[in-house]
PDB file of C-alpha atoms and ligand atoms in Angstrom:
ATOM      1  CA  MET J   1      -0.152  -2.113  20.142  1.00 81.00           C
ATOM      2  CA  GLU J   2      -2.307   0.889  19.110  1.00 84.00           C
ATOM      3  CA  ILE J   3      -4.662  -0.202  16.340  1.00 91.00           C
ATOM      4  CA  ASN J   4      -7.262   1.925  14.513  1.00 95.00           C
ATOM      5  CA  TYR J   5      -9.623  -0.836  13.652  1.00 96.00           C
ATOM      6  CA  SER J   6     -11.664   1.228  11.169  1.00 96.00           C
ATOM      7  CA  LYS J   7      -8.548   1.518   9.056  1.00 97.00           C
ATOM      8  CA  THR J   8      -7.034  -1.858   9.625  1.00 98.00           C
ATOM      9  CA  LEU J   9      -7.744  -5.174   7.849  1.00 98.00           C
ATOM     10  CA  LEU J  10      -6.683  -8.700   8.980  1.00 98.00           C
ATOM     11  CA  LEU J  11      -5.737 -10.705   5.986  1.00 98.00           C
ATOM     12  CA  ILE J  12      -5.647 -14.544   6.418  1.00 98.00           C
ATOM     13  CA  ILE J  13      -3.520 -16.143   3.712  1.00 98.00           C
ATOM     14  CA  ASP J  14      -4.269 -19.597   2.395  1.00 98.00           C
ATOM     15  CA  ALA J  15      -5.154 -21.347   5.744  1.00 98.00           C
ATOM     16  CA  GLN J  16      -6.193 -24.410   3.636  1.00 98.00           C
ATOM     17  CA  ASN J  17      -6.062 -28.195   4.268  1.00 98.00           C
ATOM     18  CA  ASP J  18      -3.367 -28.755   1.549  1.00 98.00           C
ATOM     19  CA  PHE J  19      -0.924 -26.585   3.408  1.00 97.00           C
ATOM     20  CA  CYS J  20      -1.585 -28.258   6.778  1.00 98.00           C
ATOM     21  CA  PRO J  21      -0.186 -31.595   8.070  1.00 97.00           C
ATOM     22  CA  GLY J  22      -1.679 -34.413   5.926  1.00 97.00           C
ATOM     23  CA  GLY J  23      -2.208 -32.106   2.901  1.00 98.00           C
ATOM     24  CA  ALA J  24      -0.601 -32.214  -0.538  1.00 98.00           C
ATOM     25  CA  LEU J  25       1.805 -29.361   0.129  1.00 96.00           C
ATOM     26  CA  ALA J  26       2.001 -29.625   3.895  1.00 96.00           C
ATOM     27  CA  VAL J  27       3.875 -26.874   5.809  1.00 96.00           C
ATOM     28  CA  ASN J  28       5.513 -28.157   9.014  1.00 94.00           C
ATOM     29  CA  ASP J  29       3.083 -27.300  11.858  1.00 96.00           C
ATOM     30  CA  GLY J  30       0.959 -25.330   9.330  1.00 97.00           C
ATOM     31  CA  ASP J  31      -2.102 -25.965  11.481  1.00 98.00           C
ATOM     32  CA  ILE J  32      -0.483 -24.095  14.440  1.00 98.00           C
ATOM     33  CA  VAL J  33      -1.529 -20.828  12.794  1.00 98.00           C
ATOM     34  CA  ILE J  34      -5.259 -21.562  13.032  1.00 98.00           C
ATOM     35  CA  LYS J  35      -5.637 -20.778  16.737  1.00 98.00           C
ATOM     36  CA  PRO J  36      -3.980 -17.363  16.736  1.00 98.00           C
ATOM     37  CA  LEU J  37      -5.841 -16.573  13.500  1.00 98.00           C
ATOM     38  CA  ASN J  38      -9.160 -17.309  15.122  1.00 98.00           C
ATOM     39  CA  GLU J  39      -8.322 -15.223  18.134  1.00 98.00           C
ATOM     40  CA  LEU J  40      -7.299 -12.314  15.995  1.00 98.00           C
ATOM     41  CA  SER J  41     -10.147 -12.513  13.589  1.00 98.00           C
ATOM     42  CA  ASN J  42     -12.722 -12.586  16.326  1.00 97.00           C
ATOM     43  CA  ASN J  43     -11.043  -9.716  18.088  1.00 96.00           C
ATOM     44  CA  PHE J  44     -10.815  -7.661  14.874  1.00 95.00           C
ATOM     45  CA  ALA J  45     -14.473  -8.334  14.049  1.00 95.00           C
ATOM     46  CA  ALA J  46     -15.650  -7.447  17.581  1.00 95.00           C
ATOM     47  CA  LYS J  47     -13.801  -4.164  17.440  1.00 94.00           C
ATOM     48  CA  GLY J  48     -15.267  -3.136  14.043  1.00 94.00           C
ATOM     49  CA  GLY J  49     -12.174  -4.209  11.976  1.00 96.00           C
ATOM     50  CA  ARG J  50     -12.478  -6.082   8.822  1.00 97.00           C
ATOM     51  CA  VAL J  51     -11.196  -9.597   8.068  1.00 98.00           C
ATOM     52  CA  ALA J  52     -10.511 -11.000   4.636  1.00 98.00           C
ATOM     53  CA  ALA J  53      -8.947 -14.287   3.498  1.00 98.00           C
ATOM     54  CA  THR J  54      -7.226 -15.707   0.448  1.00 98.00           C
ATOM     55  CA  GLN J  55      -7.728 -19.092  -0.988  1.00 98.00           C
ATOM     56  CA  ASP J  56      -5.306 -20.878  -3.331  1.00 98.00           C
ATOM     57  CA  TRP J  57      -7.840 -22.100  -5.903  1.00 98.00           C
ATOM     58  CA  HIS J  58      -6.293 -23.932  -8.932  1.00 98.00           C
ATOM     59  CA  PRO J  59      -8.084 -25.594 -11.806  1.00 98.00           C
ATOM     60  CA  GLU J  60      -6.956 -29.164 -12.507  1.00 98.00           C
ATOM     61  CA  GLY J  61      -3.852 -29.305 -14.628  1.00 98.00           C
ATOM     62  CA  HIS J  62      -2.615 -25.956 -13.331  1.00 98.00           C
ATOM     63  CA  ILE J  63       0.774 -24.852 -14.743  1.00 98.00           C
ATOM     64  CA  SER J  64       2.339 -24.889 -11.305  1.00 98.00           C
ATOM     65  CA  PHE J  65       1.800 -28.624 -10.821  1.00 98.00           C
ATOM     66  CA  ALA J  66       4.957 -30.733 -11.522  1.00 98.00           C
ATOM     67  CA  SER J  67       2.721 -33.498 -12.919  1.00 97.00           C
ATOM     68  CA  VAL J  68       1.682 -31.519 -15.989  1.00 97.00           C
ATOM     69  CA  HIS J  69       5.309 -31.044 -17.163  1.00 97.00           C
ATOM     70  CA  SER J  70       6.885 -34.242 -18.313  1.00 96.00           C
ATOM     71  CA  GLY J  71       9.948 -35.378 -16.519  1.00 97.00           C
ATOM     72  CA  LYS J  72       9.579 -32.613 -13.854  1.00 98.00           C
ATOM     73  CA  ASN J  73       9.356 -33.060 -10.146  1.00 97.00           C
ATOM     74  CA  PRO J  74       8.047 -30.871  -7.297  1.00 95.00           C
ATOM     75  CA  GLY J  75      10.668 -28.297  -6.378  1.00 92.00           C
ATOM     76  CA  ASP J  76      12.052 -28.117  -9.948  1.00 95.00           C
ATOM     77  CA  ILE J  77      12.020 -24.518 -11.427  1.00 95.00           C
ATOM     78  CA  ILE J  78      10.977 -23.820 -14.961  1.00 96.00           C
ATOM     79  CA  ASP J  79      10.283 -20.864 -17.294  1.00 96.00           C
ATOM     80  CA  THR J  80       6.615 -20.828 -18.454  1.00 96.00           C
ATOM     81  CA  PRO J  81       5.334 -18.530 -21.282  1.00 95.00           C
ATOM     82  CA  LEU J  82       4.059 -16.018 -18.743  1.00 94.00           C
ATOM     83  CA  VAL J  83       6.514 -16.413 -15.758  1.00 94.00           C
ATOM     84  CA  LYS J  84      10.260 -17.008 -15.562  1.00 95.00           C
ATOM     85  CA  GLY J  85      11.383 -19.101 -12.590  1.00 94.00           C
ATOM     86  CA  GLN J  86       8.104 -20.787 -11.710  1.00 94.00           C
ATOM     87  CA  VAL J  87       8.669 -23.338  -8.886  1.00 93.00           C
ATOM     88  CA  LEU J  88       6.745 -26.608  -9.536  1.00 96.00           C
ATOM     89  CA  TRP J  89       4.594 -28.064  -6.789  1.00 96.00           C
ATOM     90  CA  PRO J  90       2.652 -31.225  -6.117  1.00 97.00           C
ATOM     91  CA  CYS J  91      -0.855 -31.008  -7.210  1.00 98.00           C
ATOM     92  CA  HIS J  92      -2.628 -28.899  -4.479  1.00 98.00           C
ATOM     93  CA  CYS J  93      -5.620 -26.712  -3.811  1.00 98.00           C
ATOM     94  CA  VAL J  94      -7.665 -27.952  -6.713  1.00 98.00           C
ATOM     95  CA  GLN J  95     -10.992 -26.100  -6.910  1.00 98.00           C
ATOM     96  CA  GLY J  96     -13.782 -27.894  -5.031  1.00 98.00           C
ATOM     97  CA  THR J  97     -11.568 -30.459  -3.344  1.00 98.00           C
ATOM     98  CA  LYS J  98     -11.075 -31.055   0.354  1.00 98.00           C
ATOM     99  CA  GLY J  99      -7.517 -29.935  -0.010  1.00 98.00           C
ATOM    100  CA  ALA J 100      -8.646 -26.517  -1.156  1.00 98.00           C
ATOM    101  CA  ASP J 101     -11.117 -26.075   1.730  1.00 98.00           C
ATOM    102  CA  PHE J 102     -10.082 -23.902   4.592  1.00 98.00           C
ATOM    103  CA  HIS J 103      -8.863 -25.845   7.604  1.00 98.00           C
ATOM    104  CA  GLU J 104     -11.835 -27.107   9.389  1.00 97.00           C
ATOM    105  CA  ALA J 105     -10.973 -25.373  12.663  1.00 98.00           C
ATOM    106  CA  LEU J 106     -10.612 -21.973  10.932  1.00 98.00           C
ATOM    107  CA  ASP J 107     -13.571 -19.806  12.063  1.00 98.00           C
ATOM    108  CA  LEU J 108     -15.069 -18.368   8.913  1.00 98.00           C
ATOM    109  CA  ASN J 109     -17.710 -16.194  10.682  1.00 98.00           C
ATOM    110  CA  PRO J 110     -15.548 -13.028  11.127  1.00 98.00           C
ATOM    111  CA  ILE J 111     -14.331 -13.210   7.475  1.00 98.00           C
ATOM    112  CA  SER J 112     -16.258 -10.796   5.287  1.00 96.00           C
ATOM    113  CA  ALA J 113     -14.461 -11.279   2.005  1.00 97.00           C
ATOM    114  CA  ILE J 114     -12.575 -14.137   0.315  1.00 98.00           C
ATOM    115  CA  PHE J 115     -10.172 -13.560  -2.566  1.00 97.00           C
ATOM    116  CA  ARG J 116      -9.442 -16.668  -4.586  1.00 97.00           C
ATOM    117  CA  LYS J 117      -6.227 -16.795  -6.567  1.00 96.00           C
ATOM    118  CA  GLY J 118      -4.312 -19.030  -8.955  1.00 97.00           C
ATOM    119  CA  CYS J 119      -7.582 -19.604 -10.871  1.00 97.00           C
ATOM    120  CA  ASN J 120      -5.965 -19.004 -14.263  1.00 96.00           C
ATOM    121  CA  LYS J 121      -4.531 -22.345 -15.511  1.00 97.00           C
ATOM    122  CA  ASP J 122      -1.604 -20.646 -17.220  1.00 97.00           C
ATOM    123  CA  ILE J 123      -0.287 -18.500 -14.370  1.00 97.00           C
ATOM    124  CA  ASP J 124       0.372 -19.017 -10.746  1.00 97.00           C
ATOM    125  CA  SER J 125      -0.437 -16.407  -8.138  1.00 96.00           C
ATOM    126  CA  TYR J 126       1.457 -16.328  -4.802  1.00 95.00           C
ATOM    127  CA  SER J 127       0.527 -12.743  -3.893  1.00 97.00           C
ATOM    128  CA  ALA J 128      -2.922 -11.764  -2.759  1.00 97.00           C
ATOM    129  CA  PHE J 129      -2.380  -8.538  -4.829  1.00 97.00           C
ATOM    130  CA  PHE J 130      -0.885  -9.529  -8.192  1.00 96.00           C
ATOM    131  CA  GLU J 131      -0.520 -12.768 -10.074  1.00 95.00           C
ATOM    132  CA  ASN J 132       2.964 -14.111 -10.782  1.00 93.00           C
ATOM    133  CA  ASP J 133       3.353 -11.980 -13.996  1.00 92.00           C
ATOM    134  CA  ARG J 134       3.496  -9.243 -11.322  1.00 91.00           C
ATOM    135  CA  LYS J 135       0.883  -7.211 -13.356  1.00 92.00           C
ATOM    136  CA  THR J 136      -2.490  -8.919 -13.262  1.00 94.00           C
ATOM    137  CA  LYS J 137      -4.465  -7.582 -10.306  1.00 94.00           C
ATOM    138  CA  THR J 138      -6.603  -9.766  -7.983  1.00 95.00           C
ATOM    139  CA  GLY J 139      -8.745  -6.730  -6.949  1.00 95.00           C
ATOM    140  CA  LEU J 140      -7.588  -6.774  -3.321  1.00 97.00           C
ATOM    141  CA  GLU J 141      -5.922  -3.374  -3.617  1.00 98.00           C
ATOM    142  CA  GLY J 142      -9.070  -1.678  -4.867  1.00 98.00           C
ATOM    143  CA  TYR J 143     -11.106  -3.344  -2.214  1.00 98.00           C
ATOM    144  CA  LEU J 144      -8.713  -2.091   0.571  1.00 98.00           C
ATOM    145  CA  ARG J 145      -8.703   1.459  -0.887  1.00 98.00           C
ATOM    146  CA  SER J 146     -12.423   1.608  -1.229  1.00 98.00           C
ATOM    147  CA  LEU J 147     -12.656   0.786   2.527  1.00 97.00           C
ATOM    148  CA  GLY J 148     -10.116   3.366   3.504  1.00 98.00           C
ATOM    149  CA  ILE J 149      -7.801   0.740   4.884  1.00 98.00           C
ATOM    150  CA  GLU J 150      -4.326   1.958   5.735  1.00 98.00           C
ATOM    151  CA  THR J 151      -2.818  -1.002   7.641  1.00 98.00           C
ATOM    152  CA  VAL J 152      -2.927  -4.711   6.803  1.00 98.00           C
ATOM    153  CA  VAL J 153      -2.174  -7.232   9.461  1.00 98.00           C
ATOM    154  CA  MET J 154      -1.274 -10.698   7.914  1.00 98.00           C
ATOM    155  CA  GLY J 155      -1.052 -14.201   8.980  1.00 98.00           C
ATOM    156  CA  GLY J 156      -1.352 -17.594   7.359  1.00 98.00           C
ATOM    157  CA  LEU J 157       0.609 -19.916   5.006  1.00 98.00           C
ATOM    158  CA  ALA J 158       3.238 -20.026   3.690  1.00 96.00           C
ATOM    159  CA  THR J 159       5.728 -17.538   5.013  1.00 97.00           C
ATOM    160  CA  ASP J 160       8.164 -17.919   2.111  1.00 96.00           C
ATOM    161  CA  TYR J 161       5.548 -17.864  -0.672  1.00 95.00           C
ATOM    162  CA  CYS J 162       2.141 -16.496  -0.433  1.00 97.00           C
ATOM    163  CA  VAL J 163       2.697 -14.537   2.783  1.00 98.00           C
ATOM    164  CA  PHE J 164       6.006 -13.208   1.511  1.00 98.00           C
ATOM    165  CA  TYR J 165       4.734 -12.020  -1.940  1.00 97.00           C
ATOM    166  CA  SER J 166       1.518 -10.567  -0.400  1.00 98.00           C
ATOM    167  CA  ALA J 167       3.412  -8.702   2.224  1.00 98.00           C
ATOM    168  CA  MET J 168       5.938  -7.288  -0.164  1.00 98.00           C
ATOM    169  CA  ASP J 169       3.159  -6.177  -2.646  1.00 98.00           C
ATOM    170  CA  CYS J 170       1.108  -4.782   0.295  1.00 98.00           C
ATOM    171  CA  LYS J 171       3.925  -2.654   1.501  1.00 98.00           C
ATOM    172  CA  LYS J 172       4.891  -1.528  -2.043  1.00 97.00           C
ATOM    173  CA  SER J 173       1.216  -0.536  -2.641  1.00 97.00           C
ATOM    174  CA  GLY J 174       1.538   1.894   0.282  1.00 98.00           C
ATOM    175  CA  PHE J 175      -0.107   0.032   3.130  1.00 98.00           C
ATOM    176  CA  LYS J 176       1.429  -0.397   6.549  1.00 98.00           C
ATOM    177  CA  THR J 177       2.074  -4.081   6.649  1.00 98.00           C
ATOM    178  CA  ILE J 178       2.324  -6.164   9.917  1.00 98.00           C
ATOM    179  CA  ILE J 179       3.037  -9.868   9.978  1.00 98.00           C
ATOM    180  CA  VAL J 180       1.962 -11.845  12.986  1.00 98.00           C
ATOM    181  CA  GLY J 181       5.022 -14.074  13.637  1.00 97.00           C
ATOM    182  CA  ASP J 182       3.153 -16.770  15.582  1.00 97.00           C
ATOM    183  CA  ALA J 183       0.401 -16.907  12.957  1.00 98.00           C
ATOM    184  CA  VAL J 184       2.621 -17.770  10.008  1.00 98.00           C
ATOM    185  CA  ARG J 185       4.578 -20.934   9.036  1.00 98.00           C
ATOM    186  CA  GLY J 186       6.816 -21.574   5.981  1.00 96.00           C
ATOM    187  CA  VAL J 187       7.386 -24.278   3.372  1.00 91.00           C
ATOM    188  CA  GLY J 188      11.221 -24.082   3.350  1.00 91.00           C
ATOM    189  CA  ILE J 189      11.629 -25.038  -0.344  1.00 85.00           C
ATOM    190  CA  PRO J 190      14.377 -24.411  -1.414  1.00 86.00           C
ATOM    191  CA  GLU J 191      16.231 -24.680   1.868  1.00 89.00           C
ATOM    192  CA  GLY J 192      16.772 -21.348   3.656  1.00 94.00           C
ATOM    193  CA  SER J 193      13.692 -19.779   1.850  1.00 94.00           C
ATOM    194  CA  VAL J 194      11.984 -18.911   5.145  1.00 96.00           C
ATOM    195  CA  LYS J 195      14.998 -17.010   6.576  1.00 96.00           C
ATOM    196  CA  LYS J 196      15.534 -15.242   3.300  1.00 97.00           C
ATOM    197  CA  ALA J 197      11.882 -14.199   3.049  1.00 98.00           C
ATOM    198  CA  ILE J 198      11.786 -12.796   6.528  1.00 97.00           C
ATOM    199  CA  SER J 199      15.042 -10.719   6.085  1.00 98.00           C
ATOM    200  CA  GLU J 200      13.822  -9.420   2.734  1.00 98.00           C
ATOM    201  CA  MET J 201      10.447  -8.428   4.267  1.00 98.00           C
ATOM    202  CA  LYS J 202      12.266  -6.620   7.108  1.00 98.00           C
ATOM    203  CA  THR J 203      14.510  -4.777   4.595  1.00 98.00           C
ATOM    204  CA  ALA J 204      11.454  -3.639   2.702  1.00 98.00           C
ATOM    205  CA  GLY J 205       9.937  -2.165   5.863  1.00 98.00           C
ATOM    206  CA  VAL J 206       7.343  -4.897   6.669  1.00 98.00           C
ATOM    207  CA  ASN J 207       6.680  -4.903  10.468  1.00 98.00           C
ATOM    208  CA  PHE J 208       6.483  -7.982  12.636  1.00 98.00           C
ATOM    209  CA  CYS J 209       4.634  -8.619  15.855  1.00 97.00           C
ATOM    210  CA  VAL J 210       3.144 -11.495  17.883  1.00 97.00           C
ATOM    211  CA  SER J 211      -0.554 -12.094  18.243  1.00 97.00           C
ATOM    212  CA  LYS J 212      -0.462 -11.321  21.996  1.00 95.00           C
ATOM    213  CA  GLU J 213       0.480  -7.730  21.259  1.00 94.00           C
ATOM    214  CA  LEU J 214      -2.703  -7.310  19.125  1.00 94.00           C
ATOM    215  CA  LEU J 215      -4.908  -9.067  21.599  1.00 93.00           C
ATOM    216  CA  GLU J 216      -3.771  -7.183  24.732  1.00 80.00           C
ATOM    217  CA  THR J 217      -4.747  -3.738  23.545  1.00 64.00           C
ATOM    218  CA  TYR J 218      -6.717  -1.332  25.716  1.00 60.00           C
ATOM    219  CA  ASP J 219      -8.413   0.425  22.799  1.00 53.00           C
TER     220      ASP J 219
HETATM  221  C1  VGL R   1       1.491 -21.429  -1.899  1.00 54.01           C
HETATM  222  C2  VGL R   1       2.994 -22.707  -3.122  1.00 54.01           C
HETATM  223  C3  VGL R   1       2.053 -22.899  -4.104  1.00 54.01           C
HETATM  224  C4  VGL R   1       1.241 -20.674  -0.667  1.00 54.01           C
HETATM  225  C5  VGL R   1       0.527 -21.662  -2.907  1.00 54.01           C
HETATM  226  O1  VGL R   1       0.116 -20.505  -0.302  1.00 54.01           O
HETATM  227  O2  VGL R   1       2.198 -20.195  -0.037  1.00 54.01           O
HETATM  228  N1  VGL R   1       2.729 -21.998  -2.064  1.00 54.01           N
HETATM  229  N2  VGL R   1       0.846 -22.317  -4.088  1.00 54.01           N
HETATM  230 ZN1   ZN R   2      -0.748 -22.907  -5.328  1.00 54.01          ZN
END
Protein backbone atom coordinates (compact mmCIF):
# COMPACT_ATOMS: atom_id res chain seq x y z
CA MET A 1 0.00 0.00 0.00
CA GLU A 2 1.23 3.44 -1.04
CA ILE A 3 1.64 5.67 2.04
CA ASN A 4 2.74 9.30 2.11
CA TYR A 5 4.20 9.26 5.61
CA SER A 6 4.45 13.02 5.93
CA LYS A 7 0.66 13.25 5.65
CA THR A 8 -0.30 10.09 7.51
CA LEU A 9 -0.70 9.51 11.24
CA LEU A 10 -0.98 6.21 13.07
CA LEU A 11 -3.49 6.49 15.92
CA ILE A 12 -3.31 3.86 18.66
CA ILE A 13 -6.60 3.67 20.52
CA ASP A 14 -6.77 2.73 24.21
CA ALA A 15 -4.13 -0.03 24.26
CA GLN A 16 -4.48 -0.17 28.04
CA ASN A 17 -4.35 -2.89 30.69
CA ASP A 18 -8.04 -2.68 31.61
CA PHE A 19 -9.02 -3.59 28.04
CA CYS A 20 -6.61 -6.54 27.93
CA PRO A 21 -7.04 -10.03 29.45
CA GLY A 22 -7.07 -9.71 33.26
CA GLY A 23 -8.29 -6.11 33.08
CA ALA A 24 -11.55 -4.63 34.39
CA LEU A 25 -13.15 -4.38 30.94
CA ALA A 26 -11.19 -7.05 29.17
CA VAL A 27 -11.62 -7.48 25.44
CA ASN A 28 -11.16 -11.09 24.24
CA ASP A 29 -7.57 -11.40 23.01
CA GLY A 30 -7.18 -7.65 23.49
CA ASP A 31 -3.43 -8.00 23.94
CA ILE A 32 -3.08 -9.55 20.48
CA VAL A 33 -3.15 -6.01 19.04
CA ILE A 34 0.08 -4.97 20.77
CA LYS A 35 2.50 -6.77 18.44
CA PRO A 36 1.13 -5.39 15.14
CA LEU A 37 0.78 -1.94 16.76
CA ASN A 38 4.45 -1.99 17.76
CA GLU A 39 5.51 -3.09 14.28
CA LEU A 40 3.40 -0.37 12.70
CA SER A 41 4.46 2.41 15.05
CA ASN A 42 8.16 1.65 14.64
CA ASN A 43 7.75 1.50 10.88
CA PHE A 44 5.83 4.80 10.84
CA ALA A 45 8.34 6.60 13.01
CA ALA A 46 11.27 5.25 11.00
CA LYS A 47 9.74 6.58 7.80
CA GLY A 48 8.97 10.04 9.17
CA GLY A 49 5.34 9.38 9.98
CA ARG A 50 3.72 10.46 13.22
CA VAL A 51 2.23 8.22 15.87
CA ALA A 52 -0.29 9.35 18.49
CA ALA A 53 -2.19 7.37 21.10
CA THR A 54 -5.35 7.80 23.11
CA GLN A 55 -5.82 6.80 26.72
CA ASP A 56 -9.16 6.28 28.42
CA TRP A 57 -8.58 8.29 31.61
CA HIS A 58 -11.51 8.45 33.99
CA PRO A 59 -11.73 10.13 37.40
CA GLU A 60 -13.04 7.95 40.22
CA GLY A 61 -16.84 7.84 40.27
CA HIS A 62 -17.07 8.48 36.52
CA ILE A 63 -20.63 8.60 35.15
CA SER A 64 -20.01 5.58 32.89
CA PHE A 65 -19.34 3.29 35.88
CA ALA A 66 -22.36 1.10 36.76
CA SER A 67 -21.34 1.24 40.43
CA VAL A 68 -22.20 4.94 40.75
CA HIS A 69 -25.83 4.37 39.69
CA SER A 70 -27.81 2.49 42.32
CA GLY A 71 -29.34 -0.77 41.14
CA LYS A 72 -27.51 -0.68 37.80
CA ASN A 73 -25.18 -3.27 36.33
CA PRO A 74 -22.49 -3.19 33.67
CA GLY A 75 -24.15 -3.47 30.27
CA ASP A 76 -27.26 -1.50 31.35
CA ILE A 77 -28.05 1.57 29.30
CA ILE A 78 -29.21 4.83 30.90
CA ASP A 79 -29.87 8.44 29.96
CA THR A 80 -27.56 10.89 31.74
CA PRO A 81 -28.08 14.68 31.83
CA LEU A 82 -25.59 15.12 28.97
CA VAL A 83 -25.91 11.86 27.00
CA LYS A 84 -28.86 9.70 26.06
CA GLY A 85 -28.17 5.97 25.82
CA GLN A 86 -24.98 5.79 27.88
CA VAL A 87 -23.82 2.18 28.28
CA LEU A 88 -22.68 1.44 31.84
CA TRP A 89 -19.32 -0.28 32.38
CA PRO A 90 -17.39 -1.84 35.21
CA CYS A 91 -15.11 0.68 36.89
CA HIS A 92 -12.14 0.90 34.46
CA CYS A 93 -9.18 3.06 33.44
CA VAL A 94 -9.20 5.14 36.61
CA GLN A 95 -6.57 7.89 36.37
CA GLY A 96 -3.23 6.84 37.78
CA THR A 97 -4.10 3.17 38.27
CA LYS A 98 -2.40 0.15 36.72
CA GLY A 99 -5.54 -0.54 34.70
CA ALA A 100 -5.24 2.84 33.01
CA ASP A 101 -1.59 2.30 32.08
CA PHE A 102 -0.71 1.33 28.55
CA HIS A 103 -0.12 -2.41 28.14
CA GLU A 104 3.43 -3.03 29.32
CA ALA A 105 4.49 -4.46 25.97
CA LEU A 106 3.32 -1.40 24.02
CA ASP A 107 6.36 0.44 22.74
CA LEU A 108 5.84 4.06 23.77
CA ASN A 109 9.00 5.37 22.08
CA PRO A 110 7.50 6.01 18.62
CA ILE A 111 4.47 7.81 20.14
CA SER A 112 4.82 11.60 19.98
CA ALA A 113 1.44 12.67 21.39
CA ILE A 114 -1.03 11.17 23.84
CA PHE A 115 -4.66 12.32 23.98
CA ARG A 116 -6.47 11.45 27.19
CA LYS A 117 -10.24 11.25 27.13
CA GLY A 118 -13.16 10.59 29.44
CA CYS A 119 -11.55 12.91 32.00
CA ASN A 120 -14.77 14.81 32.71
CA LYS A 121 -16.70 12.98 35.43
CA ASP A 122 -20.07 13.86 33.91
CA ILE A 123 -19.54 12.73 30.35
CA ASP A 124 -18.03 9.70 28.68
CA SER A 125 -15.85 9.92 25.60
CA TYR A 126 -15.48 6.99 23.23
CA SER A 127 -14.25 8.95 20.24
CA ALA A 128 -10.75 10.36 20.04
CA PHE A 129 -12.31 13.44 18.41
CA PHE A 130 -15.48 14.32 20.35
CA GLU A 131 -16.89 13.46 23.75
CA ASN A 132 -20.19 11.57 23.87
CA ASP A 133 -22.26 14.77 23.68
CA ARG A 134 -20.81 14.69 20.12
CA LYS A 135 -19.84 18.40 20.49
CA THR A 136 -17.00 18.80 22.96
CA LYS A 137 -13.69 18.48 21.12
CA THR A 138 -10.64 16.65 22.39
CA GLY A 139 -8.28 18.77 20.26
CA LEU A 140 -7.17 15.87 18.07
CA GLU A 141 -8.68 17.33 14.89
CA GLY A 142 -6.80 20.62 15.34
CA TYR A 143 -3.60 18.69 16.02
CA LEU A 144 -4.01 16.68 12.80
CA ARG A 145 -4.82 19.78 10.73
CA SER A 146 -1.87 21.72 12.07
CA LEU A 147 0.40 18.89 10.96
CA GLY A 148 -1.17 18.65 7.50
CA ILE A 149 -2.33 15.11 8.12
CA GLU A 150 -4.70 13.75 5.46
CA THR A 151 -4.86 10.06 6.35
CA VAL A 152 -5.29 8.40 9.74
CA VAL A 153 -4.42 4.73 10.19
CA MET A 154 -6.07 3.29 13.30
CA GLY A 155 -5.68 0.29 15.55
CA GLY A 156 -6.35 -0.59 19.17
CA LEU A 157 -9.32 -1.25 21.45
CA ALA A 158 -12.22 -1.63 21.24
CA THR A 159 -13.51 -2.14 17.69
CA ASP A 160 -17.15 -1.54 18.65
CA TYR A 161 -16.61 1.50 20.92
CA CYS A 162 -13.58 3.73 20.89
CA VAL A 163 -12.23 2.55 17.54
CA PHE A 164 -15.69 2.74 15.97
CA TYR A 165 -16.55 6.25 17.22
CA SER A 166 -13.06 7.52 16.47
CA ALA A 167 -13.09 6.14 12.93
CA MET A 168 -16.56 7.50 12.18
CA ASP A 169 -15.63 10.98 13.46
CA CYS A 170 -12.29 10.86 11.66
CA LYS A 171 -13.94 10.07 8.34
CA LYS A 172 -16.66 12.70 8.93
CA SER A 173 -13.98 15.27 9.70
CA GLY A 174 -12.57 14.72 6.21
CA PHE A 175 -9.59 12.44 6.82
CA LYS A 176 -9.02 9.26 4.87
CA THR A 177 -9.48 6.63 7.57
CA ILE A 178 -7.93 3.17 7.49
CA ILE A 179 -8.48 0.50 10.15
CA VAL A 180 -5.89 -2.21 10.57
CA GLY A 181 -8.01 -5.34 10.97
CA ASP A 182 -5.43 -7.45 12.79
CA ALA A 183 -4.63 -4.56 15.18
CA VAL A 184 -8.16 -4.15 16.58
CA ARG A 185 -10.38 -6.29 18.84
CA GLY A 186 -13.94 -5.71 20.09
CA VAL A 187 -15.89 -5.89 23.37
CA GLY A 188 -19.03 -7.47 21.88
CA ILE A 189 -21.49 -5.82 24.31
CA PRO A 190 -24.34 -5.93 23.39
CA GLU A 191 -24.04 -9.09 21.32
CA GLY A 192 -23.41 -8.41 17.65
CA SER A 193 -21.93 -4.97 18.27
CA VAL A 194 -18.61 -5.76 16.56
CA LYS A 195 -20.24 -6.93 13.33
CA LYS A 196 -22.57 -3.93 13.38
CA ALA A 197 -19.70 -1.50 13.96
CA ILE A 198 -17.67 -2.95 11.10
CA SER A 199 -20.55 -2.81 8.65
CA GLU A 200 -21.41 0.79 9.66
CA MET A 201 -17.80 1.85 9.24
CA LYS A 202 -17.64 0.24 5.78
CA THR A 203 -20.86 1.99 4.77
CA ALA A 204 -19.43 5.30 5.96
CA GLY A 205 -16.39 4.84 3.70
CA VAL A 206 -13.84 3.79 6.31
CA ASN A 207 -11.17 1.59 4.69
CA PHE A 208 -9.76 -1.63 6.12
CA CYS A 209 -6.38 -3.28 5.66
CA VAL A 210 -4.07 -5.73 7.42
CA SER A 211 -0.80 -4.66 9.03
CA LYS A 212 1.23 -6.71 6.55
CA GLU A 213 0.08 -4.45 3.71
CA LEU A 214 1.46 -1.42 5.54
CA LEU A 215 4.70 -3.08 6.53
CA GLU A 216 5.53 -4.48 3.11
CA THR A 217 5.74 -1.22 1.24
CA TYR A 218 8.53 -0.27 -1.08
CA ASP A 219 8.36 3.48 -0.46
C1 LIG B 1 -14.00 1.92 25.82
C2 LIG B 1 -15.91 1.31 26.90
C3 LIG B 1 -15.69 2.25 27.87
C4 LIG B 1 -13.07 1.70 24.67
C5 LIG B 1 -13.76 2.88 26.77
O1 LIG B 1 -11.88 2.07 24.76
O2 LIG B 1 -13.52 1.14 23.64
N1 LIG B 1 -15.07 1.15 25.86
N2 LIG B 1 -14.60 3.03 27.79
ZN1 LIG C 1 -14.08 4.25 29.45
